[in-house]
PDB file of C-alpha atoms in Angstrom:
ATOM      1  CA  MET A 255     102.666-186.166  30.580  1.00 54.00           C
ATOM      2  CA  SER A 256     100.557-183.049  30.615  1.00 51.00           C
ATOM      3  CA  PRO A 257      96.797-183.890  30.128  1.00 47.00           C
ATOM      4  CA  SER A 258      96.919-182.326  25.902  1.00 48.00           C
ATOM      5  CA  CYS A 259      99.776-184.644  25.282  1.00 48.00           C
ATOM      6  CA  TRP A 260      97.533-187.641  26.228  1.00 43.00           C
ATOM      7  CA  ARG A 261      94.521-186.218  24.517  1.00 45.00           C
ATOM      8  CA  MET A 262      96.656-186.576  21.039  1.00 46.00           C
ATOM      9  CA  MET A 263      96.747-190.318  21.710  1.00 47.00           C
ATOM     10  CA  LEU A 264      93.678-190.818  22.037  1.00 42.00           C
ATOM     11  CA  SER A 265      90.772-191.420  19.086  1.00 44.00           C
ATOM     12  CA  ASP A 266      88.141-188.755  18.319  1.00 47.00           C
ATOM     13  CA  HIS A 267      85.415-190.849  20.021  1.00 43.00           C
ATOM     14  CA  ALA A 268      87.382-190.948  23.316  1.00 43.00           C
ATOM     15  CA  ALA A 269      88.517-187.175  22.682  1.00 42.00           C
ATOM     16  CA  GLN A 270      84.681-186.192  22.825  1.00 47.00           C
ATOM     17  CA  ALA A 271      83.993-188.487  25.241  1.00 46.00           C
ATOM     18  CA  VAL A 272      86.347-186.688  27.731  1.00 39.00           C
ATOM     19  CA  GLY A 273      84.653-183.025  26.841  1.00 46.00           C
ATOM     20  CA  ARG A 274      81.760-184.313  28.187  1.00 45.00           C
ATOM     21  CA  LYS A 275      80.450-183.452  31.613  1.00 38.00           C
ATOM     22  CA  ARG A 276      79.580-187.139  32.723  1.00 43.00           C
ATOM     23  CA  ALA A 277      82.845-188.138  34.957  1.00 41.00           C
ATOM     24  CA  ASN A 278      82.852-191.404  33.705  1.00 40.00           C
ATOM     25  CA  TYR A 279      82.994-192.961  29.942  1.00 36.00           C
ATOM     26  CA  ARG A 280      84.126-195.858  28.498  1.00 38.00           C
ATOM     27  CA  ALA A 281      85.735-195.169  24.357  1.00 36.00           C
ATOM     28  CA  PHE A 282      86.170-198.178  21.760  1.00 34.00           C
ATOM     29  CA  HIS A 283      87.945-197.971  18.961  1.00 34.00           C
ATOM     30  CA  ARG A 284      85.442-198.516  16.263  1.00 37.00           C
ATOM     31  CA  PRO A 285      86.843-199.768  12.984  1.00 36.00           C
ATOM     32  CA  LYS A 286      84.493-199.368  10.211  1.00 37.00           C
ATOM     33  CA  GLN A 287      83.594-201.591   7.061  1.00 39.00           C
ATOM     34  CA  PRO A 288      81.484-201.390   3.487  1.00 35.00           C
ATOM     35  CA  THR A 289      79.032-203.576   4.567  1.00 39.00           C
ATOM     36  CA  VAL A 290      79.058-204.503   8.714  1.00 39.00           C
ATOM     37  CA  GLN A 291      77.988-202.463  10.959  1.00 38.00           C
ATOM     38  CA  HIS A 292      79.607-202.933  14.890  1.00 37.00           C
ATOM     39  CA  ARG A 293      77.368-202.883  17.886  1.00 38.00           C
ATOM     40  CA  ASP A 294      78.282-202.193  21.742  1.00 38.00           C
ATOM     41  CA  ASP A 295      77.541-206.197  22.527  1.00 39.00           C
ATOM     42  CA  VAL A 296      80.340-207.619  20.246  1.00 34.00           C
ATOM     43  CA  TRP A 297      82.579-204.796  22.053  1.00 34.00           C
ATOM     44  CA  ARG A 298      82.044-206.240  25.127  1.00 35.00           C
ATOM     45  CA  CYS A 299      84.506-209.303  23.655  1.00 34.00           C
ATOM     46  CA  SER A 300      87.080-206.822  23.996  1.00 34.00           C
ATOM     47  CA  THR A 301      90.099-207.396  25.964  1.00 32.00           C
ATOM     48  CA  VAL A 302      91.152-203.818  26.886  1.00 34.00           C
ATOM     49  CA  ARG A 303      88.772-200.829  28.391  1.00 37.00           C
ATOM     50  CA  PHE A 304      89.790-196.945  28.694  1.00 36.00           C
ATOM     51  CA  SER A 305      88.266-194.725  31.499  1.00 36.00           C
ATOM     52  CA  PHE A 306      88.267-191.071  31.709  1.00 37.00           C
ATOM     53  CA  THR A 307      88.125-188.708  35.164  1.00 38.00           C
ATOM     54  CA  LEU A 308      89.006-184.985  34.705  1.00 38.00           C
ATOM     55  CA  GLY A 309      90.971-184.076  38.394  1.00 39.00           C
ATOM     56  CA  ALA A 310      91.893-180.651  39.634  1.00 35.00           C
ATOM     57  CA  SER A 311      94.846-180.248  36.949  1.00 33.00           C
ATOM     58  CA  LEU A 312      95.198-183.720  35.579  1.00 34.00           C
ATOM     59  CA  LEU A 313      93.684-186.125  33.072  1.00 34.00           C
ATOM     60  CA  GLN A 314      93.409-189.598  34.728  1.00 33.00           C
ATOM     61  CA  ILE A 315      93.597-192.101  32.271  1.00 29.00           C
ATOM     62  CA  ARG A 316      93.178-196.331  33.621  1.00 32.00           C
ATOM     63  CA  THR A 317      93.385-199.469  31.416  1.00 29.00           C
ATOM     64  CA  GLN A 318      91.136-202.261  32.845  1.00 33.00           C
ATOM     65  CA  LEU A 319      91.412-206.094  31.679  1.00 31.00           C
ATOM     66  CA  HIS A 320      87.963-207.908  30.552  1.00 34.00           C
ATOM     67  CA  ASP A 321      88.173-211.745  30.398  1.00 34.00           C
ATOM     68  CA  THR A 322      85.806-212.696  27.245  1.00 41.00           C
ATOM     69  CA  HIS A 323      82.045-212.544  27.915  1.00 45.00           C
ATOM     70  CA  PRO A 324      80.705-215.703  29.440  1.00 58.00           C
ATOM     71  CA  ASP A 325      78.243-215.707  26.718  1.00 58.00           C
ATOM     72  CA  PHE A 326      81.320-215.896  23.479  1.00 49.00           C
ATOM     73  CA  GLN A 327      80.552-219.208  22.390  1.00 60.00           C
ATOM     74  CA  PRO A 328      81.447-219.135  18.428  1.00 55.00           C
ATOM     75  CA  HIS A 329      79.959-221.703  16.773  1.00 61.00           C
ATOM     76  CA  PRO A 330      80.981-224.111  14.507  1.00 66.00           C
ATOM     77  CA  SER A 331      80.855-223.066  11.083  1.00 65.00           C
ATOM     78  CA  ALA A 332      77.683-224.776   9.896  1.00 73.00           C
ATOM     79  CA  VAL A 333      75.690-224.706   6.820  1.00 84.00           C
ATOM     80  CA  LEU A 334      73.091-221.470   7.106  1.00 94.00           C
ATOM     81  CA  GLU A 335      69.346-221.707   7.210  1.00 96.00           C
ATOM     82  CA  TYR A 336      68.005-219.297   5.384  1.00 98.00           C
ATOM     83  CA  VAL A 337      63.809-219.391   6.243  1.00 98.00           C
ATOM     84  CA  TYR A 338      62.978-216.947   3.116  1.00 98.00           C
ATOM     85  CA  GLN A 339      64.954-215.668   0.375  1.00 98.00           C
ATOM     86  CA  ASP A 340      64.725-213.960  -2.973  1.00 98.00           C
ATOM     87  CA  ASP A 341      66.301-211.108  -4.574  1.00 98.00           C
ATOM     88  CA  TYR A 342      65.243-208.368  -2.165  1.00 98.00           C
ATOM     89  CA  LEU A 343      65.660-210.096   1.362  1.00 98.00           C
ATOM     90  CA  LEU A 344      67.241-212.847   3.416  1.00 98.00           C
ATOM     91  CA  VAL A 345      65.564-214.244   6.526  1.00 98.00           C
ATOM     92  CA  LEU A 346      67.740-216.093   8.506  1.00 98.00           C
ATOM     93  CA  ASN A 347      68.181-218.007  11.553  1.00 97.00           C
ATOM     94  CA  LYS A 348      71.302-217.471  13.508  1.00 97.00           C
ATOM     95  CA  PRO A 349      72.709-219.962  16.188  1.00 95.00           C
ATOM     96  CA  ALA A 350      72.533-219.156  19.984  1.00 95.00           C
ATOM     97  CA  GLY A 351      76.595-217.890  20.301  1.00 93.00           C
ATOM     98  CA  LEU A 352      77.690-216.994  17.068  1.00 94.00           C
ATOM     99  CA  LEU A 353      77.619-213.151  16.761  1.00 95.00           C
ATOM    100  CA  ALA A 354      75.347-211.190  14.183  1.00 97.00           C
ATOM    101  CA  VAL A 355      78.248-208.726  13.405  1.00 96.00           C
ATOM    102  CA  PRO A 356      82.022-208.791  13.191  1.00 95.00           C
ATOM    103  CA  GLY A 357      83.837-208.046  16.771  1.00 91.00           C
ATOM    104  CA  ARG A 358      87.094-206.391  17.038  1.00 89.00           C
ATOM    105  CA  GLY A 359      89.737-208.948  15.966  1.00 89.00           C
ATOM    106  CA  ALA A 360      90.366-211.699  14.221  1.00 88.00           C
ATOM    107  CA  ALA A 361      89.256-214.392  17.109  1.00 85.00           C
ATOM    108  CA  LYS A 362      85.687-212.989  16.679  1.00 90.00           C
ATOM    109  CA  GLN A 363      85.356-212.189  12.841  1.00 92.00           C
ATOM    110  CA  ASP A 364      83.126-215.161  12.548  1.00 94.00           C
ATOM    111  CA  SER A 365      79.584-214.013  12.758  1.00 95.00           C
ATOM    112  CA  LEU A 366      76.301-214.798  10.712  1.00 97.00           C
ATOM    113  CA  ALA A 367      76.665-211.460   8.438  1.00 97.00           C
ATOM    114  CA  THR A 368      80.038-212.336   7.365  1.00 96.00           C
ATOM    115  CA  ARG A 369      78.633-215.824   6.541  1.00 96.00           C
ATOM    116  CA  VAL A 370      75.929-214.675   4.847  1.00 97.00           C
ATOM    117  CA  GLN A 371      78.060-212.213   2.346  1.00 97.00           C
ATOM    118  CA  ALA A 372      80.323-215.038   1.534  1.00 96.00           C
ATOM    119  CA  GLU A 373      77.394-216.251  -0.288  1.00 96.00           C
ATOM    120  CA  PHE A 374      75.833-213.269  -0.971  1.00 98.00           C
ATOM    121  CA  PRO A 375      78.375-210.082  -1.800  1.00 98.00           C
ATOM    122  CA  ASP A 376      75.035-207.723  -1.505  1.00 98.00           C
ATOM    123  CA  ALA A 377      73.677-208.598   2.131  1.00 98.00           C
ATOM    124  CA  LEU A 378      73.684-205.691   4.032  1.00 98.00           C
ATOM    125  CA  VAL A 379      72.834-205.369   8.262  1.00 98.00           C
ATOM    126  CA  VAL A 380      69.461-204.060   9.221  1.00 98.00           C
ATOM    127  CA  HIS A 381      69.245-205.605  12.501  1.00 97.00           C
ATOM    128  CA  ARG A 382      71.342-207.417  15.229  1.00 96.00           C
ATOM    129  CA  LEU A 383      71.114-210.415  18.269  1.00 97.00           C
ATOM    130  CA  ASP A 384      72.369-210.625  20.900  1.00 96.00           C
ATOM    131  CA  MET A 385      75.207-212.903  20.608  1.00 95.00           C
ATOM    132  CA  ALA A 386      74.035-215.363  23.610  1.00 96.00           C
ATOM    133  CA  THR A 387      70.239-215.419  21.160  1.00 97.00           C
ATOM    134  CA  SER A 388      69.165-217.405  18.771  1.00 97.00           C
ATOM    135  CA  GLY A 389      66.335-216.902  16.625  1.00 98.00           C
ATOM    136  CA  LEU A 390      65.176-214.504  13.207  1.00 98.00           C
ATOM    137  CA  MET A 391      67.600-211.796  11.482  1.00 98.00           C
ATOM    138  CA  VAL A 392      66.687-210.051   8.361  1.00 98.00           C
ATOM    139  CA  PHE A 393      69.643-209.122   5.826  1.00 98.00           C
ATOM    140  CA  ALA A 394      68.641-206.691   2.769  1.00 98.00           C
ATOM    141  CA  ARG A 395      70.166-207.696  -0.720  1.00 98.00           C
ATOM    142  CA  GLY A 396      71.251-203.856  -1.669  1.00 98.00           C
ATOM    143  CA  GLU A 397      71.725-199.979   0.038  1.00 98.00           C
ATOM    144  CA  LEU A 398      68.092-199.351  -1.079  1.00 98.00           C
ATOM    145  CA  MET A 399      66.215-202.178   0.632  1.00 98.00           C
ATOM    146  CA  GLN A 400      68.614-202.085   3.423  1.00 98.00           C
ATOM    147  CA  ARG A 401      67.032-198.006   3.736  1.00 98.00           C
ATOM    148  CA  ARG A 402      63.556-199.190   3.355  1.00 98.00           C
ATOM    149  CA  LEU A 403      63.982-202.481   5.989  1.00 98.00           C
ATOM    150  CA  SER A 404      65.714-199.931   8.444  1.00 97.00           C
ATOM    151  CA  GLN A 405      62.767-197.761   7.950  1.00 97.00           C
ATOM    152  CA  LEU A 406      60.496-200.589   8.796  1.00 97.00           C
ATOM    153  CA  PHE A 407      62.352-200.835  11.955  1.00 95.00           C
ATOM    154  CA  ARG A 408      62.646-197.423  12.919  1.00 95.00           C
ATOM    155  CA  GLU A 409      58.651-196.842  12.137  1.00 95.00           C
ATOM    156  CA  HIS A 410      57.530-199.303  13.912  1.00 93.00           C
ATOM    157  CA  GLY A 411      56.579-201.006  10.835  1.00 96.00           C
ATOM    158  CA  MET A 412      58.461-204.454  11.676  1.00 97.00           C
ATOM    159  CA  GLU A 413      56.224-207.060  14.395  1.00 97.00           C
ATOM    160  CA  LYS A 414      58.630-209.245  16.286  1.00 98.00           C
ATOM    161  CA  ARG A 415      58.443-211.761  18.797  1.00 98.00           C
ATOM    162  CA  TYR A 416      60.496-213.685  20.509  1.00 98.00           C
ATOM    163  CA  ILE A 417      59.630-216.798  23.126  1.00 98.00           C
ATOM    164  CA  ALA A 418      62.425-217.506  26.206  1.00 98.00           C
ATOM    165  CA  ARG A 419      61.837-219.319  29.074  1.00 98.00           C
ATOM    166  CA  VAL A 420      62.210-217.574  32.539  1.00 98.00           C
ATOM    167  CA  ALA A 421      62.898-217.850  36.261  1.00 98.00           C
ATOM    168  CA  GLY A 422      59.729-218.584  38.533  1.00 98.00           C
ATOM    169  CA  GLN A 423      55.920-218.381  37.864  1.00 97.00           C
ATOM    170  CA  LEU A 424      54.730-215.479  36.131  1.00 96.00           C
ATOM    171  CA  VAL A 425      51.943-213.382  38.865  1.00 93.00           C
ATOM    172  CA  ASN A 426      50.009-212.442  35.673  1.00 96.00           C
ATOM    173  CA  VAL A 427      49.419-214.593  32.622  1.00 96.00           C
ATOM    174  CA  SER A 428      49.947-211.353  30.440  1.00 98.00           C
ATOM    175  CA  GLY A 429      50.289-207.998  30.940  1.00 98.00           C
ATOM    176  CA  GLU A 430      53.047-205.224  29.958  1.00 98.00           C
ATOM    177  CA  ILE A 431      56.342-204.216  31.620  1.00 98.00           C
ATOM    178  CA  ALA A 432      57.497-200.146  30.944  1.00 98.00           C
ATOM    179  CA  LEU A 433      60.323-199.502  32.464  1.00 98.00           C
ATOM    180  CA  ALA A 434      62.708-197.023  31.163  1.00 98.00           C
ATOM    181  CA  LEU A 435      66.393-197.895  30.086  1.00 98.00           C
ATOM    182  CA  ARG A 436      69.711-196.907  30.054  1.00 98.00           C
ATOM    183  CA  SER A 437      73.068-197.816  29.858  1.00 97.00           C
ATOM    184  CA  ASP A 438      74.800-198.668  33.113  1.00 97.00           C
ATOM    185  CA  TRP A 439      78.358-197.085  32.481  1.00 95.00           C
ATOM    186  CA  GLU A 440      79.909-198.129  35.131  1.00 94.00           C
ATOM    187  CA  ASN A 441      79.314-201.723  34.323  1.00 95.00           C
ATOM    188  CA  ARG A 442      79.573-202.201  30.336  1.00 92.00           C
ATOM    189  CA  PRO A 443      77.635-203.740  28.692  1.00 93.00           C
ATOM    190  CA  LYS A 444      74.918-203.966  31.060  1.00 97.00           C
ATOM    191  CA  GLN A 445      71.935-201.889  30.670  1.00 98.00           C
ATOM    192  CA  CYS A 446      69.619-200.962  33.804  1.00 98.00           C
ATOM    193  CA  VAL A 447      66.624-199.580  34.445  1.00 98.00           C
ATOM    194  CA  ASP A 448      66.770-195.606  35.508  1.00 98.00           C
ATOM    195  CA  ILE A 449      62.974-194.087  35.696  1.00 96.00           C
ATOM    196  CA  ALA A 450      64.448-190.658  36.018  1.00 97.00           C
ATOM    197  CA  GLU A 451      67.235-190.677  32.579  1.00 96.00           C
ATOM    198  CA  GLY A 452      67.129-193.660  31.310  1.00 98.00           C
ATOM    199  CA  LYS A 453      64.711-193.957  27.407  1.00 98.00           C
ATOM    200  CA  PRO A 454      61.077-194.839  27.631  1.00 98.00           C
ATOM    201  CA  SER A 455      60.942-198.753  26.715  1.00 98.00           C
ATOM    202  CA  LEU A 456      58.144-201.329  26.371  1.00 98.00           C
ATOM    203  CA  THR A 457      57.380-205.152  26.374  1.00 98.00           C
ATOM    204  CA  ARG A 458      54.527-207.178  26.483  1.00 98.00           C
ATOM    205  CA  TYR A 459      54.413-210.859  27.231  1.00 98.00           C
ATOM    206  CA  ARG A 460      52.284-213.581  27.322  1.00 98.00           C
ATOM    207  CA  MET A 461      52.911-216.810  29.725  1.00 98.00           C
ATOM    208  CA  LEU A 462      52.508-219.757  27.643  1.00 98.00           C
ATOM    209  CA  ALA A 463      53.021-222.468  30.046  1.00 98.00           C
ATOM    210  CA  TYR A 464      54.698-223.004  33.702  1.00 98.00           C
ATOM    211  CA  ASP A 465      56.702-225.572  34.743  1.00 98.00           C
ATOM    212  CA  ALA A 466      56.317-226.584  38.335  1.00 97.00           C
ATOM    213  CA  ARG A 467      59.376-229.016  38.411  1.00 97.00           C
ATOM    214  CA  ALA A 468      61.456-226.475  36.903  1.00 97.00           C
ATOM    215  CA  HIS A 469      59.759-223.754  38.846  1.00 97.00           C
ATOM    216  CA  SER A 470      59.936-221.531  35.171  1.00 98.00           C
ATOM    217  CA  SER A 471      57.557-220.779  32.609  1.00 98.00           C
ATOM    218  CA  ARG A 472      57.608-220.291  28.717  1.00 98.00           C
ATOM    219  CA  VAL A 473      56.868-216.703  27.738  1.00 98.00           C
ATOM    220  CA  GLU A 474      56.698-214.590  24.715  1.00 98.00           C
ATOM    221  CA  LEU A 475      58.038-211.367  24.220  1.00 98.00           C
ATOM    222  CA  ALA A 476      56.739-208.315  22.582  1.00 98.00           C
ATOM    223  CA  PRO A 477      59.317-205.397  22.544  1.00 98.00           C
ATOM    224  CA  VAL A 478      57.738-203.049  21.500  1.00 97.00           C
ATOM    225  CA  THR A 479      61.126-200.614  21.338  1.00 96.00           C
ATOM    226  CA  GLY A 480      64.330-201.832  20.205  1.00 94.00           C
ATOM    227  CA  ARG A 481      66.687-200.729  23.411  1.00 96.00           C
ATOM    228  CA  THR A 482      69.527-202.657  24.176  1.00 96.00           C
ATOM    229  CA  HIS A 483      68.704-205.868  25.814  1.00 98.00           C
ATOM    230  CA  GLN A 484      65.621-204.821  26.851  1.00 98.00           C
ATOM    231  CA  LEU A 485      64.184-208.011  27.307  1.00 98.00           C
ATOM    232  CA  ARG A 486      66.739-209.767  29.516  1.00 98.00           C
ATOM    233  CA  VAL A 487      67.008-206.689  31.821  1.00 98.00           C
ATOM    234  CA  HIS A 488      63.116-206.215  31.660  1.00 98.00           C
ATOM    235  CA  LEU A 489      62.462-209.638  33.021  1.00 98.00           C
ATOM    236  CA  ALA A 490      64.967-209.660  35.114  1.00 98.00           C
ATOM    237  CA  ALA A 491      63.650-206.102  36.707  1.00 98.00           C
ATOM    238  CA  ILE A 492      60.158-207.699  37.235  1.00 98.00           C
ATOM    239  CA  GLY A 493      61.841-211.496  39.154  1.00 97.00           C
ATOM    240  CA  HIS A 494      61.936-213.543  36.267  1.00 98.00           C
ATOM    241  CA  PRO A 495      65.219-213.410  34.764  1.00 98.00           C
ATOM    242  CA  ILE A 496      65.928-215.406  31.479  1.00 98.00           C
ATOM    243  CA  LEU A 497      67.379-218.440  32.137  1.00 98.00           C
ATOM    244  CA  GLY A 498      70.649-218.727  31.052  1.00 97.00           C
ATOM    245  CA  ASP A 499      71.517-215.154  31.448  1.00 98.00           C
ATOM    246  CA  ALA A 500      75.519-213.922  32.149  1.00 95.00           C
ATOM    247  CA  LEU A 501      74.525-210.566  32.335  1.00 96.00           C
ATOM    248  CA  TYR A 502      71.165-210.390  34.649  1.00 98.00           C
ATOM    249  CA  GLY A 503      69.965-213.583  36.144  1.00 96.00           C
ATOM    250  CA  ASP A 504      72.262-217.068  36.981  1.00 95.00           C
ATOM    251  CA  SER A 505      74.435-218.596  34.016  1.00 94.00           C
ATOM    252  CA  ASP A 506      74.341-221.624  35.548  1.00 95.00           C
ATOM    253  CA  ALA A 507      70.337-222.173  35.563  1.00 96.00           C
ATOM    254  CA  ALA A 508      70.976-223.241  31.563  1.00 97.00           C
ATOM    255  CA  PRO A 509      73.686-223.857  29.344  1.00 95.00           C
ATOM    256  CA  ARG A 510      72.888-221.231  27.541  1.00 96.00           C
ATOM    257  CA  LEU A 511      70.338-218.373  27.122  1.00 98.00           C
ATOM    258  CA  LEU A 512      66.790-219.238  26.592  1.00 98.00           C
ATOM    259  CA  LEU A 513      66.002-216.514  24.135  1.00 98.00           C
ATOM    260  CA  HIS A 514      65.076-217.130  20.819  1.00 98.00           C
ATOM    261  CA  ALA A 515      63.417-214.471  18.376  1.00 98.00           C
ATOM    262  CA  SER A 516      60.172-216.787  16.904  1.00 98.00           C
ATOM    263  CA  MET A 517      58.642-214.655  14.441  1.00 98.00           C
ATOM    264  CA  LEU A 518      59.273-211.460  12.007  1.00 98.00           C
ATOM    265  CA  SER A 519      56.264-210.343  10.131  1.00 98.00           C
ATOM    266  CA  PHE A 520      55.900-206.899   7.616  1.00 98.00           C
ATOM    267  CA  ILE A 521      54.911-206.070   4.659  1.00 98.00           C
ATOM    268  CA  HIS A 522      57.297-206.783   1.852  1.00 98.00           C
ATOM    269  CA  PRO A 523      58.983-203.476   1.065  1.00 98.00           C
ATOM    270  CA  HIS A 524      59.256-204.205  -2.890  1.00 98.00           C
ATOM    271  CA  THR A 525      56.579-206.342  -3.499  1.00 97.00           C
ATOM    272  CA  GLY A 526      53.888-204.770  -0.952  1.00 98.00           C
ATOM    273  CA  GLN A 527      52.681-208.595   0.374  1.00 98.00           C
ATOM    274  CA  PRO A 528      52.686-209.464   3.870  1.00 98.00           C
ATOM    275  CA  LEU A 529      55.372-211.323   4.863  1.00 98.00           C
ATOM    276  CA  CYS A 530      55.493-213.948   7.600  1.00 98.00           C
ATOM    277  CA  CYS A 531      58.499-216.332   9.305  1.00 98.00           C
ATOM    278  CA  HIS A 532      58.935-218.454  11.887  1.00 98.00           C
ATOM    279  CA  SER A 533      61.389-220.246  14.409  1.00 98.00           C
ATOM    280  CA  GLN A 534      61.056-222.781  16.250  1.00 97.00           C
ATOM    281  CA  PRO A 535      63.303-222.769  19.326  1.00 97.00           C
ATOM    282  CA  ALA A 536      65.611-225.818  20.419  1.00 94.00           C
ATOM    283  CA  PHE A 537      64.339-225.809  23.827  1.00 95.00           C
TER     284      PHE A 537
END
């Protein structure tokens, strides 16, 4: 079959990827839904990936089957844990193992977003957490509030804190990790450090406690930027991967990824009053 015929079979997104200079891109079909946005770490659970390379005169298409990601452990249905709610926004505690937004396929439609929208049809996604991460997520009620909350995230008006348990003992009690990150195209959905071509990324940390018997540290993390998997990659890069991290560390070190979004603080877009929500991790 000629290259032109192959291109007709691909989605628009894939066709654009083929025309670019990089030799190897992944393309995914991304179904649109009116109230739920999708994210890269959900697509990692897809069973088939496509990669494209241009030879001298031949377009080669390779497919590769992938097992479900080890972090994918659908959380059983449970009562939603609301930390804060009013007529304009909702803040909930997401359990580990539950998708933040739906993935592809009928088996991955259960998510925090779909559960919330079953109770509040006007709830819209503003940000996301990795499936393996637990903790605070905020939802907007209506498009106007979604735009205003999204603006807070873009302009760093949303202060966030995470609690994690990491391998080893940090040399410094507090500090910063400033390592540029980019997608690891050969190992999607992983991200990697790339000082030359990565996007500037900054994480501040503070060690809360050290467990000598387990040789692990409890740390508070403050992401200044919001890159995909930023906290996980940064901690692994300095030799202290988060326990239970199947992508960047040792999945056997803990029964789950020990990362929890513990605090969200921002100015309420409607009332103009400070709002600070807290959630303690189960680990």
